[in-house]
């Protein structure tokens, strides 16, 4: 019997004949049970792969290839990208429509310069005293508010000088650096520091340990030139 087995193995190696083998762990009894139940393992695997959306390389399908967990149209990349672009465009248009204009009125009276400070502080929703302190520190002069709400600065200043100082004030104490909102910001005190908080985006940044004006260097951003 052993001699017969050796002859069969030698015959297979010589003519490269491979006979189907049972899967590891499967006995002859289990294979016969599958045959009796009429279970086609290849067909079962093919259906399972098609149900999970698994496509083998080398196979071509006439229709679109399905993926695991089909994504609805609302979550497709192109749809989300279009929605994001629409939101950005809407926010840009809204920001341009809500840009405020300051009616700056600068006049010379004798050796002084008058500015409609009460109207400007009301539009910016800031304290007039704070704005006056900032202007005086930046222009290195003194001034006071009369009964008509005009700021009288000691000295003669041209309109462009006042505009540049007001732009720096708006950039530091009014505009939110995150969403660039102008009308939704306010200065609040937290212990010994002052913060500019935005109610639109929830952002906050420190603007110093005192509300007095600060001496800044350089020019304001070009985006603020349309406000004055």
mmCIF file with all atom_site columns, C-alpha atoms in Angstrom:
data_model
loop_
_atom_site.group_PDB
_atom_site.id
_atom_site.type_symbol
_atom_site.label_atom_id
_atom_site.label_alt_id
_atom_site.label_comp_id
_atom_site.label_asym_id
_atom_site.label_entity_id
_atom_site.label_seq_id
_atom_site.pdbx_PDB_ins_code
_atom_site.Cartn_x
_atom_site.Cartn_y
_atom_site.Cartn_z
_atom_site.occupancy
_atom_site.B_iso_or_equiv
_atom_site.pdbx_formal_charge
_atom_site.auth_seq_id
_atom_site.auth_comp_id
_atom_site.auth_asym_id
_atom_site.auth_atom_id
_atom_site.pdbx_PDB_model_num
ATOM 1   C CA . UNK A 1 1   ? 0.000   0.000   0.000   1.00 0.00 ? 1   UNK A CA 1
ATOM 2   C CA . UNK A 1 2   ? 2.861   2.383   0.822   1.00 0.00 ? 2   UNK A CA 1
ATOM 3   C CA . UNK A 1 3   ? 4.498   1.569   -2.484  1.00 0.00 ? 3   UNK A CA 1
ATOM 4   C CA . UNK A 1 4   ? 1.271   2.434   -4.290  1.00 0.00 ? 4   UNK A CA 1
ATOM 5   C CA . UNK A 1 5   ? 1.109   5.808   -2.463  1.00 0.00 ? 5   UNK A CA 1
ATOM 6   C CA . UNK A 1 6   ? 4.697   6.682   -3.387  1.00 0.00 ? 6   UNK A CA 1
ATOM 7   C CA . UNK A 1 7   ? 4.011   5.853   -7.033  1.00 0.00 ? 7   UNK A CA 1
ATOM 8   C CA . UNK A 1 8   ? 0.980   8.180   -7.100  1.00 0.00 ? 8   UNK A CA 1
ATOM 9   C CA . UNK A 1 9   ? 2.991   11.081  -5.612  1.00 0.00 ? 9   UNK A CA 1
ATOM 10  C CA . UNK A 1 10  ? 5.806   10.554  -8.091  1.00 0.00 ? 10  UNK A CA 1
ATOM 11  C CA . UNK A 1 11  ? 3.282   10.527  -10.937 1.00 0.00 ? 11  UNK A CA 1
ATOM 12  C CA . UNK A 1 12  ? 1.785   13.852  -9.789  1.00 0.00 ? 12  UNK A CA 1
ATOM 13  C CA . UNK A 1 13  ? 5.183   15.535  -9.508  1.00 0.00 ? 13  UNK A CA 1
ATOM 14  C CA . UNK A 1 14  ? 6.265   14.263  -12.934 1.00 0.00 ? 14  UNK A CA 1
ATOM 15  C CA . UNK A 1 15  ? 3.253   15.488  -14.889 1.00 0.00 ? 15  UNK A CA 1
ATOM 16  C CA . UNK A 1 16  ? 2.474   18.554  -12.683 1.00 0.00 ? 16  UNK A CA 1
ATOM 17  C CA . UNK A 1 17  ? -0.994  17.358  -11.895 1.00 0.00 ? 17  UNK A CA 1
ATOM 18  C CA . UNK A 1 18  ? -2.719  19.087  -8.988  1.00 0.00 ? 18  UNK A CA 1
ATOM 19  C CA . UNK A 1 19  ? -5.844  17.685  -7.525  1.00 0.00 ? 19  UNK A CA 1
ATOM 20  C CA . UNK A 1 20  ? -8.272  19.855  -5.518  1.00 0.00 ? 20  UNK A CA 1
ATOM 21  C CA . UNK A 1 21  ? -7.675  19.667  -1.807  1.00 0.00 ? 21  UNK A CA 1
ATOM 22  C CA . UNK A 1 22  ? -10.069 20.258  1.037   1.00 0.00 ? 22  UNK A CA 1
ATOM 23  C CA . UNK A 1 23  ? -9.728  23.436  3.061   1.00 0.00 ? 23  UNK A CA 1
ATOM 24  C CA . UNK A 1 24  ? -7.679  23.068  6.197   1.00 0.00 ? 24  UNK A CA 1
ATOM 25  C CA . UNK A 1 25  ? -9.755  21.829  9.082   1.00 0.00 ? 25  UNK A CA 1
ATOM 26  C CA . UNK A 1 26  ? -12.524 20.431  6.864   1.00 0.00 ? 26  UNK A CA 1
ATOM 27  C CA . UNK A 1 27  ? -13.043 16.718  7.044   1.00 0.00 ? 27  UNK A CA 1
ATOM 28  C CA . UNK A 1 28  ? -14.566 14.476  4.455   1.00 0.00 ? 28  UNK A CA 1
ATOM 29  C CA . UNK A 1 29  ? -17.758 14.346  6.483   1.00 0.00 ? 29  UNK A CA 1
ATOM 30  C CA . UNK A 1 30  ? -18.162 18.158  6.490   1.00 0.00 ? 30  UNK A CA 1
ATOM 31  C CA . UNK A 1 31  ? -17.594 18.380  2.726   1.00 0.00 ? 31  UNK A CA 1
ATOM 32  C CA . UNK A 1 32  ? -20.175 15.739  2.127   1.00 0.00 ? 32  UNK A CA 1
ATOM 33  C CA . UNK A 1 33  ? -22.592 17.643  4.342   1.00 0.00 ? 33  UNK A CA 1
ATOM 34  C CA . UNK A 1 34  ? -22.131 20.782  2.172   1.00 0.00 ? 34  UNK A CA 1
ATOM 35  C CA . UNK A 1 35  ? -22.779 18.744  -0.944  1.00 0.00 ? 35  UNK A CA 1
ATOM 36  C CA . UNK A 1 36  ? -25.948 17.340  0.587   1.00 0.00 ? 36  UNK A CA 1
ATOM 37  C CA . UNK A 1 37  ? -27.116 20.888  1.497   1.00 0.00 ? 37  UNK A CA 1
ATOM 38  C CA . UNK A 1 38  ? -26.328 22.080  -2.052  1.00 0.00 ? 38  UNK A CA 1
ATOM 39  C CA . UNK A 1 39  ? -24.159 24.995  -0.830  1.00 0.00 ? 39  UNK A CA 1
ATOM 40  C CA . UNK A 1 40  ? -22.061 26.674  -3.518  1.00 0.00 ? 40  UNK A CA 1
ATOM 41  C CA . UNK A 1 41  ? -19.202 28.378  -1.686  1.00 0.00 ? 41  UNK A CA 1
ATOM 42  C CA . UNK A 1 42  ? -18.050 30.360  -4.736  1.00 0.00 ? 42  UNK A CA 1
ATOM 43  C CA . UNK A 1 43  ? -21.530 31.706  -5.391  1.00 0.00 ? 43  UNK A CA 1
ATOM 44  C CA . UNK A 1 44  ? -21.924 32.567  -1.713  1.00 0.00 ? 44  UNK A CA 1
ATOM 45  C CA . UNK A 1 45  ? -18.621 34.478  -1.696  1.00 0.00 ? 45  UNK A CA 1
ATOM 46  C CA . UNK A 1 46  ? -19.530 36.322  -4.912  1.00 0.00 ? 46  UNK A CA 1
ATOM 47  C CA . UNK A 1 47  ? -22.867 37.494  -3.509  1.00 0.00 ? 47  UNK A CA 1
ATOM 48  C CA . UNK A 1 48  ? -21.231 38.575  -0.272  1.00 0.00 ? 48  UNK A CA 1
ATOM 49  C CA . UNK A 1 49  ? -18.628 40.623  -2.129  1.00 0.00 ? 49  UNK A CA 1
ATOM 50  C CA . UNK A 1 50  ? -21.236 42.302  -4.311  1.00 0.00 ? 50  UNK A CA 1
ATOM 51  C CA . UNK A 1 51  ? -23.332 43.104  -1.228  1.00 0.00 ? 51  UNK A CA 1
ATOM 52  C CA . UNK A 1 52  ? -20.334 44.757  0.474   1.00 0.00 ? 52  UNK A CA 1
ATOM 53  C CA . UNK A 1 53  ? -19.289 46.594  -2.671  1.00 0.00 ? 53  UNK A CA 1
ATOM 54  C CA . UNK A 1 54  ? -15.969 44.748  -3.012  1.00 0.00 ? 54  UNK A CA 1
ATOM 55  C CA . UNK A 1 55  ? -14.721 44.562  -6.595  1.00 0.00 ? 55  UNK A CA 1
ATOM 56  C CA . UNK A 1 56  ? -11.658 42.507  -7.455  1.00 0.00 ? 56  UNK A CA 1
ATOM 57  C CA . UNK A 1 57  ? -9.015  43.936  -9.721  1.00 0.00 ? 57  UNK A CA 1
ATOM 58  C CA . UNK A 1 58  ? -9.350  42.737  -13.267 1.00 0.00 ? 58  UNK A CA 1
ATOM 59  C CA . UNK A 1 59  ? -13.154 42.602  -13.132 1.00 0.00 ? 59  UNK A CA 1
ATOM 60  C CA . UNK A 1 60  ? -15.115 45.095  -15.211 1.00 0.00 ? 60  UNK A CA 1
ATOM 61  C CA . UNK A 1 61  ? -18.656 46.169  -14.519 1.00 0.00 ? 61  UNK A CA 1
ATOM 62  C CA . UNK A 1 62  ? -20.994 47.909  -16.897 1.00 0.00 ? 62  UNK A CA 1
ATOM 63  C CA . UNK A 1 63  ? -22.702 49.980  -14.191 1.00 0.00 ? 63  UNK A CA 1
ATOM 64  C CA . UNK A 1 64  ? -21.273 52.309  -11.548 1.00 0.00 ? 64  UNK A CA 1
ATOM 65  C CA . UNK A 1 65  ? -19.192 50.711  -8.841  1.00 0.00 ? 65  UNK A CA 1
ATOM 66  C CA . UNK A 1 66  ? -20.835 50.740  -5.452  1.00 0.00 ? 66  UNK A CA 1
ATOM 67  C CA . UNK A 1 67  ? -18.885 51.556  -2.319  1.00 0.00 ? 67  UNK A CA 1
ATOM 68  C CA . UNK A 1 68  ? -19.131 50.477  1.252   1.00 0.00 ? 68  UNK A CA 1
ATOM 69  C CA . UNK A 1 69  ? -21.883 52.497  2.875   1.00 0.00 ? 69  UNK A CA 1
ATOM 70  C CA . UNK A 1 70  ? -23.226 54.459  -0.118  1.00 0.00 ? 70  UNK A CA 1
ATOM 71  C CA . UNK A 1 71  ? -22.921 58.235  0.546   1.00 0.00 ? 71  UNK A CA 1
ATOM 72  C CA . UNK A 1 72  ? -26.063 60.319  -0.063  1.00 0.00 ? 72  UNK A CA 1
ATOM 73  C CA . UNK A 1 73  ? -25.933 63.144  -2.575  1.00 0.00 ? 73  UNK A CA 1
ATOM 74  C CA . UNK A 1 74  ? -26.014 65.758  0.206   1.00 0.00 ? 74  UNK A CA 1
ATOM 75  C CA . UNK A 1 75  ? -22.668 64.479  1.538   1.00 0.00 ? 75  UNK A CA 1
ATOM 76  C CA . UNK A 1 76  ? -20.836 64.195  -1.772  1.00 0.00 ? 76  UNK A CA 1
ATOM 77  C CA . UNK A 1 77  ? -17.637 66.236  -2.071  1.00 0.00 ? 77  UNK A CA 1
ATOM 78  C CA . UNK A 1 78  ? -18.882 68.415  -4.929  1.00 0.00 ? 78  UNK A CA 1
ATOM 79  C CA . UNK A 1 79  ? -22.147 69.178  -3.132  1.00 0.00 ? 79  UNK A CA 1
ATOM 80  C CA . UNK A 1 80  ? -20.390 70.144  0.096   1.00 0.00 ? 80  UNK A CA 1
ATOM 81  C CA . UNK A 1 81  ? -17.909 72.297  -1.830  1.00 0.00 ? 81  UNK A CA 1
ATOM 82  C CA . UNK A 1 82  ? -20.697 74.197  -3.587  1.00 0.00 ? 82  UNK A CA 1
ATOM 83  C CA . UNK A 1 83  ? -22.485 74.783  -0.280  1.00 0.00 ? 83  UNK A CA 1
ATOM 84  C CA . UNK A 1 84  ? -19.289 76.095  1.310   1.00 0.00 ? 84  UNK A CA 1
ATOM 85  C CA . UNK A 1 85  ? -18.690 78.493  -1.584  1.00 0.00 ? 85  UNK A CA 1
ATOM 86  C CA . UNK A 1 86  ? -22.268 79.778  -1.320  1.00 0.00 ? 86  UNK A CA 1
ATOM 87  C CA . UNK A 1 87  ? -21.882 80.394  2.420   1.00 0.00 ? 87  UNK A CA 1
ATOM 88  C CA . UNK A 1 88  ? -18.604 82.253  1.897   1.00 0.00 ? 88  UNK A CA 1
ATOM 89  C CA . UNK A 1 89  ? -20.100 84.395  -0.853  1.00 0.00 ? 89  UNK A CA 1
ATOM 90  C CA . UNK A 1 90  ? -23.144 85.173  1.260   1.00 0.00 ? 90  UNK A CA 1
ATOM 91  C CA . UNK A 1 91  ? -20.946 86.178  4.203   1.00 0.00 ? 91  UNK A CA 1
ATOM 92  C CA . UNK A 1 92  ? -18.820 88.381  1.962   1.00 0.00 ? 92  UNK A CA 1
ATOM 93  C CA . UNK A 1 93  ? -21.848 90.165  0.518   1.00 0.00 ? 93  UNK A CA 1
ATOM 94  C CA . UNK A 1 94  ? -23.271 90.624  4.002   1.00 0.00 ? 94  UNK A CA 1
ATOM 95  C CA . UNK A 1 95  ? -20.001 92.060  5.266   1.00 0.00 ? 95  UNK A CA 1
ATOM 96  C CA . UNK A 1 96  ? -19.865 94.535  2.401   1.00 0.00 ? 96  UNK A CA 1
ATOM 97  C CA . UNK A 1 97  ? -23.466 95.610  2.925   1.00 0.00 ? 97  UNK A CA 1
ATOM 98  C CA . UNK A 1 98  ? -22.992 96.191  6.679   1.00 0.00 ? 98  UNK A CA 1
ATOM 99  C CA . UNK A 1 99  ? -19.776 98.215  6.366   1.00 0.00 ? 99  UNK A CA 1
ATOM 100 C CA . UNK A 1 100 ? -20.296 101.424 8.262   1.00 0.00 ? 100 UNK A CA 1
ATOM 101 C CA . UNK A 1 101 ? -19.463 104.908 7.072   1.00 0.00 ? 101 UNK A CA 1
ATOM 102 C CA . UNK A 1 102 ? -18.255 107.497 9.532   1.00 0.00 ? 102 UNK A CA 1
ATOM 103 C CA . UNK A 1 103 ? -19.390 111.057 8.749   1.00 0.00 ? 103 UNK A CA 1
ATOM 104 C CA . UNK A 1 104 ? -16.135 112.690 9.749   1.00 0.00 ? 104 UNK A CA 1
ATOM 105 C CA . UNK A 1 105 ? -16.415 116.460 10.019  1.00 0.00 ? 105 UNK A CA 1
ATOM 106 C CA . UNK A 1 106 ? -13.106 118.264 10.604  1.00 0.00 ? 106 UNK A CA 1
ATOM 107 C CA . UNK A 1 107 ? -13.052 122.057 10.849  1.00 0.00 ? 107 UNK A CA 1
ATOM 108 C CA . UNK A 1 108 ? -10.513 124.632 11.907  1.00 0.00 ? 108 UNK A CA 1
ATOM 109 C CA . UNK A 1 109 ? -11.548 127.141 14.526  1.00 0.00 ? 109 UNK A CA 1
ATOM 110 C CA . UNK A 1 110 ? -8.912  129.751 15.278  1.00 0.00 ? 110 UNK A CA 1
ATOM 111 C CA . UNK A 1 111 ? -5.925  127.724 16.493  1.00 0.00 ? 111 UNK A CA 1
ATOM 112 C CA . UNK A 1 112 ? -7.955  124.633 17.257  1.00 0.00 ? 112 UNK A CA 1
ATOM 113 C CA . UNK A 1 113 ? -9.404  121.729 15.277  1.00 0.00 ? 113 UNK A CA 1
ATOM 114 C CA . UNK A 1 114 ? -12.984 120.584 15.869  1.00 0.00 ? 114 UNK A CA 1
ATOM 115 C CA . UNK A 1 115 ? -14.195 117.028 15.273  1.00 0.00 ? 115 UNK A CA 1
ATOM 116 C CA . UNK A 1 116 ? -17.742 115.643 15.579  1.00 0.00 ? 116 UNK A CA 1
ATOM 117 C CA . UNK A 1 117 ? -16.566 113.171 18.213  1.00 0.00 ? 117 UNK A CA 1
ATOM 118 C CA . UNK A 1 118 ? -19.985 112.514 19.784  1.00 0.00 ? 118 UNK A CA 1
ATOM 119 C CA . UNK A 1 119 ? -21.474 111.258 16.519  1.00 0.00 ? 119 UNK A CA 1
ATOM 120 C CA . UNK A 1 120 ? -18.447 109.104 15.725  1.00 0.00 ? 120 UNK A CA 1
ATOM 121 C CA . UNK A 1 121 ? -18.353 107.493 19.177  1.00 0.00 ? 121 UNK A CA 1
ATOM 122 C CA . UNK A 1 122 ? -22.077 106.736 18.938  1.00 0.00 ? 122 UNK A CA 1
ATOM 123 C CA . UNK A 1 123 ? -21.678 104.986 15.583  1.00 0.00 ? 123 UNK A CA 1
ATOM 124 C CA . UNK A 1 124 ? -18.661 102.998 16.808  1.00 0.00 ? 124 UNK A CA 1
ATOM 125 C CA . UNK A 1 125 ? -20.430 102.177 20.097  1.00 0.00 ? 125 UNK A CA 1
ATOM 126 C CA . UNK A 1 126 ? -17.422 103.307 22.091  1.00 0.00 ? 126 UNK A CA 1
ATOM 127 C CA . UNK A 1 127 ? -16.932 105.769 24.914  1.00 0.00 ? 127 UNK A CA 1
ATOM 128 C CA . UNK A 1 128 ? -16.271 109.321 23.758  1.00 0.00 ? 128 UNK A CA 1
ATOM 129 C CA . UNK A 1 129 ? -13.720 109.791 26.541  1.00 0.00 ? 129 UNK A CA 1
ATOM 130 C CA . UNK A 1 130 ? -11.843 106.702 25.385  1.00 0.00 ? 130 UNK A CA 1
ATOM 131 C CA . UNK A 1 131 ? -11.772 107.944 21.811  1.00 0.00 ? 131 UNK A CA 1
ATOM 132 C CA . UNK A 1 132 ? -10.645 111.417 22.901  1.00 0.00 ? 132 UNK A CA 1
ATOM 133 C CA . UNK A 1 133 ? -7.846  109.922 24.998  1.00 0.00 ? 133 UNK A CA 1
ATOM 134 C CA . UNK A 1 134 ? -6.649  107.866 22.036  1.00 0.00 ? 134 UNK A CA 1
ATOM 135 C CA . UNK A 1 135 ? -6.719  110.833 19.655  1.00 0.00 ? 135 UNK A CA 1
ATOM 136 C CA . UNK A 1 136 ? -4.834  113.080 22.064  1.00 0.00 ? 136 UNK A CA 1
ATOM 137 C CA . UNK A 1 137 ? -2.147  110.467 22.708  1.00 0.00 ? 137 UNK A CA 1
ATOM 138 C CA . UNK A 1 138 ? -1.673  109.736 19.023  1.00 0.00 ? 138 UNK A CA 1
ATOM 139 C CA . UNK A 1 139 ? -1.594  113.388 17.976  1.00 0.00 ? 139 UNK A CA 1
ATOM 140 C CA . UNK A 1 140 ? 0.375   114.394 21.078  1.00 0.00 ? 140 UNK A CA 1
ATOM 141 C CA . UNK A 1 141 ? -1.965  117.212 21.982  1.00 0.00 ? 141 UNK A CA 1
ATOM 142 C CA . UNK A 1 142 ? -4.804  118.032 24.372  1.00 0.00 ? 142 UNK A CA 1
ATOM 143 C CA . UNK A 1 143 ? -8.494  118.551 23.805  1.00 0.00 ? 143 UNK A CA 1
ATOM 144 C CA . UNK A 1 144 ? -11.944 118.755 25.349  1.00 0.00 ? 144 UNK A CA 1
ATOM 145 C CA . UNK A 1 145 ? -15.564 118.206 24.328  1.00 0.00 ? 145 UNK A CA 1
ATOM 146 C CA . UNK A 1 146 ? -17.887 121.217 24.212  1.00 0.00 ? 146 UNK A CA 1
ATOM 147 C CA . UNK A 1 147 ? -21.638 121.297 24.787  1.00 0.00 ? 147 UNK A CA 1
ATOM 148 C CA . UNK A 1 148 ? -22.347 120.591 21.094  1.00 0.00 ? 148 UNK A CA 1
ATOM 149 C CA . UNK A 1 149 ? -20.490 117.275 21.191  1.00 0.00 ? 149 UNK A CA 1
ATOM 150 C CA . UNK A 1 150 ? -17.501 118.629 19.283  1.00 0.00 ? 150 UNK A CA 1
ATOM 151 C CA . UNK A 1 151 ? -13.944 117.749 20.216  1.00 0.00 ? 151 UNK A CA 1
ATOM 152 C CA . UNK A 1 152 ? -11.687 120.789 20.214  1.00 0.00 ? 152 UNK A CA 1
ATOM 153 C CA . UNK A 1 153 ? -8.070  119.748 19.735  1.00 0.00 ? 153 UNK A CA 1
ATOM 154 C CA . UNK A 1 154 ? -5.326  122.204 20.499  1.00 0.00 ? 154 UNK A CA 1
ATOM 155 C CA . UNK A 1 155 ? -3.438  122.763 17.281  1.00 0.00 ? 155 UNK A CA 1
ATOM 156 C CA . UNK A 1 156 ? -4.188  122.600 13.581  1.00 0.00 ? 156 UNK A CA 1
ATOM 157 C CA . UNK A 1 157 ? -4.628  119.178 11.996  1.00 0.00 ? 157 UNK A CA 1
ATOM 158 C CA . UNK A 1 158 ? -5.750  118.258 8.509   1.00 0.00 ? 158 UNK A CA 1
ATOM 159 C CA . UNK A 1 159 ? -8.482  115.747 7.720   1.00 0.00 ? 159 UNK A CA 1
ATOM 160 C CA . UNK A 1 160 ? -6.100  113.021 6.518   1.00 0.00 ? 160 UNK A CA 1
ATOM 161 C CA . UNK A 1 161 ? -4.260  113.011 9.865   1.00 0.00 ? 161 UNK A CA 1
ATOM 162 C CA . UNK A 1 162 ? -7.503  112.557 11.800  1.00 0.00 ? 162 UNK A CA 1
ATOM 163 C CA . UNK A 1 163 ? -8.622  109.834 9.390   1.00 0.00 ? 163 UNK A CA 1
ATOM 164 C CA . UNK A 1 164 ? -5.429  107.827 9.851   1.00 0.00 ? 164 UNK A CA 1
ATOM 165 C CA . UNK A 1 165 ? -5.666  107.983 13.657  1.00 0.00 ? 165 UNK A CA 1
ATOM 166 C CA . UNK A 1 166 ? -9.326  106.931 13.611  1.00 0.00 ? 166 UNK A CA 1
ATOM 167 C CA . UNK A 1 167 ? -8.486  103.997 11.329  1.00 0.00 ? 167 UNK A CA 1
ATOM 168 C CA . UNK A 1 168 ? -5.876  102.803 13.816  1.00 0.00 ? 168 UNK A CA 1
ATOM 169 C CA . UNK A 1 169 ? -8.404  103.141 16.632  1.00 0.00 ? 169 UNK A CA 1
ATOM 170 C CA . UNK A 1 170 ? -10.980 101.105 14.711  1.00 0.00 ? 170 UNK A CA 1
ATOM 171 C CA . UNK A 1 171 ? -8.410  98.435  13.874  1.00 0.00 ? 171 UNK A CA 1
ATOM 172 C CA . UNK A 1 172 ? -7.310  98.005  17.492  1.00 0.00 ? 172 UNK A CA 1
ATOM 173 C CA . UNK A 1 173 ? -10.477 98.671  19.511  1.00 0.00 ? 173 UNK A CA 1
ATOM 174 C CA . UNK A 1 174 ? -13.424 97.971  17.175  1.00 0.00 ? 174 UNK A CA 1
ATOM 175 C CA . UNK A 1 175 ? -12.765 95.371  14.468  1.00 0.00 ? 175 UNK A CA 1
ATOM 176 C CA . UNK A 1 176 ? -12.827 91.662  15.364  1.00 0.00 ? 176 UNK A CA 1
ATOM 177 C CA . UNK A 1 177 ? -9.660  90.021  14.051  1.00 0.00 ? 177 UNK A CA 1
ATOM 178 C CA . UNK A 1 178 ? -11.448 86.688  13.499  1.00 0.00 ? 178 UNK A CA 1
ATOM 179 C CA . UNK A 1 179 ? -14.646 87.532  11.600  1.00 0.00 ? 179 UNK A CA 1
ATOM 180 C CA . UNK A 1 180 ? -13.843 91.206  10.874  1.00 0.00 ? 180 UNK A CA 1
ATOM 181 C CA . UNK A 1 181 ? -17.133 92.288  12.385  1.00 0.00 ? 181 UNK A CA 1
ATOM 182 C CA . UNK A 1 182 ? -17.494 95.948  13.360  1.00 0.00 ? 182 UNK A CA 1
ATOM 183 C CA . UNK A 1 183 ? -20.932 96.292  14.906  1.00 0.00 ? 183 UNK A CA 1
ATOM 184 C CA . UNK A 1 184 ? -20.869 93.203  17.158  1.00 0.00 ? 184 UNK A CA 1
ATOM 185 C CA . UNK A 1 185 ? -17.819 93.957  19.321  1.00 0.00 ? 185 UNK A CA 1
ATOM 186 C CA . UNK A 1 186 ? -17.487 95.455  22.761  1.00 0.00 ? 186 UNK A CA 1
ATOM 187 C CA . UNK A 1 187 ? -14.703 96.162  25.254  1.00 0.00 ? 187 UNK A CA 1
ATOM 188 C CA . UNK A 1 188 ? -15.097 94.331  28.564  1.00 0.00 ? 188 UNK A CA 1
ATOM 189 C CA . UNK A 1 189 ? -12.892 94.283  31.630  1.00 0.00 ? 189 UNK A CA 1
ATOM 190 C CA . UNK A 1 190 ? -11.585 91.035  33.112  1.00 0.00 ? 190 UNK A CA 1
ATOM 191 C CA . UNK A 1 191 ? -9.671  91.684  36.318  1.00 0.00 ? 191 UNK A CA 1
ATOM 192 C CA . UNK A 1 192 ? -7.008  94.242  35.348  1.00 0.00 ? 192 UNK A CA 1
ATOM 193 C CA . UNK A 1 193 ? -7.089  93.584  31.607  1.00 0.00 ? 193 UNK A CA 1
ATOM 194 C CA . UNK A 1 194 ? -9.428  94.748  28.878  1.00 0.00 ? 194 UNK A CA 1
ATOM 195 C CA . UNK A 1 195 ? -10.618 92.430  26.116  1.00 0.00 ? 195 UNK A CA 1
ATOM 196 C CA . UNK A 1 196 ? -12.342 93.066  22.824  1.00 0.00 ? 196 UNK A CA 1
ATOM 197 C CA . UNK A 1 197 ? -15.101 90.445  22.615  1.00 0.00 ? 197 UNK A CA 1
ATOM 198 C CA . UNK A 1 198 ? -17.204 89.678  19.555  1.00 0.00 ? 198 UNK A CA 1
ATOM 199 C CA . UNK A 1 199 ? -20.785 88.512  20.034  1.00 0.00 ? 199 UNK A CA 1
ATOM 200 C CA . UNK A 1 200 ? -20.968 87.280  16.441  1.00 0.00 ? 200 UNK A CA 1
ATOM 201 C CA . UNK A 1 201 ? -18.170 84.689  16.437  1.00 0.00 ? 201 UNK A CA 1
ATOM 202 C CA . UNK A 1 202 ? -17.374 84.520  20.161  1.00 0.00 ? 202 UNK A CA 1
ATOM 203 C CA . UNK A 1 203 ? -13.762 85.561  19.663  1.00 0.00 ? 203 UNK A CA 1
ATOM 204 C CA . UNK A 1 204 ? -11.833 87.665  22.164  1.00 0.00 ? 204 UNK A CA 1
ATOM 205 C CA . UNK A 1 205 ? -8.437  89.337  22.275  1.00 0.00 ? 205 UNK A CA 1
ATOM 206 C CA . UNK A 1 206 ? -6.634  91.476  24.786  1.00 0.00 ? 206 UNK A CA 1
ATOM 207 C CA . UNK A 1 207 ? -6.389  95.188  23.992  1.00 0.00 ? 207 UNK A CA 1
ATOM 208 C CA . UNK A 1 208 ? -4.187  96.213  26.907  1.00 0.00 ? 208 UNK A CA 1
ATOM 209 C CA . UNK A 1 209 ? -4.225  96.689  30.649  1.00 0.00 ? 209 UNK A CA 1
ATOM 210 C CA . UNK A 1 210 ? -5.858  100.120 30.390  1.00 0.00 ? 210 UNK A CA 1
ATOM 211 C CA . UNK A 1 211 ? -8.465  101.703 28.142  1.00 0.00 ? 211 UNK A CA 1
ATOM 212 C CA . UNK A 1 212 ? -6.395  104.808 27.514  1.00 0.00 ? 212 UNK A CA 1
ATOM 213 C CA . UNK A 1 213 ? -5.162  105.404 24.006  1.00 0.00 ? 213 UNK A CA 1
ATOM 214 C CA . UNK A 1 214 ? -2.013  103.639 22.921  1.00 0.00 ? 214 UNK A CA 1
ATOM 215 C CA . UNK A 1 215 ? 0.780   105.028 20.787  1.00 0.00 ? 215 UNK A CA 1
ATOM 216 C CA . UNK A 1 216 ? 0.957   102.922 17.632  1.00 0.00 ? 216 UNK A CA 1
ATOM 217 C CA . UNK A 1 217 ? 3.413   102.910 14.786  1.00 0.00 ? 217 UNK A CA 1
ATOM 218 C CA . UNK A 1 218 ? 2.712   102.393 11.129  1.00 0.00 ? 218 UNK A CA 1
ATOM 219 C CA . UNK A 1 219 ? -0.404  102.821 9.075   1.00 0.00 ? 219 UNK A CA 1
ATOM 220 C CA . UNK A 1 220 ? -3.762  101.108 9.346   1.00 0.00 ? 220 UNK A CA 1
ATOM 221 C CA . UNK A 1 221 ? -4.768  98.222  7.123   1.00 0.00 ? 221 UNK A CA 1
ATOM 222 C CA . UNK A 1 222 ? -6.050  99.132  3.641   1.00 0.00 ? 222 UNK A CA 1
ATOM 223 C CA . UNK A 1 223 ? -9.380  97.371  4.381   1.00 0.00 ? 223 UNK A CA 1
ATOM 224 C CA . UNK A 1 224 ? -10.287 100.124 6.843   1.00 0.00 ? 224 UNK A CA 1
ATOM 225 C CA . UNK A 1 225 ? -9.890  102.953 4.372   1.00 0.00 ? 225 UNK A CA 1
ATOM 226 C CA . UNK A 1 226 ? -13.470 102.585 3.136   1.00 0.00 ? 226 UNK A CA 1
ATOM 227 C CA . UNK A 1 227 ? -14.892 103.462 6.550   1.00 0.00 ? 227 UNK A CA 1
ATOM 228 C CA . UNK A 1 228 ? -13.777 107.099 6.611   1.00 0.00 ? 228 UNK A CA 1
#
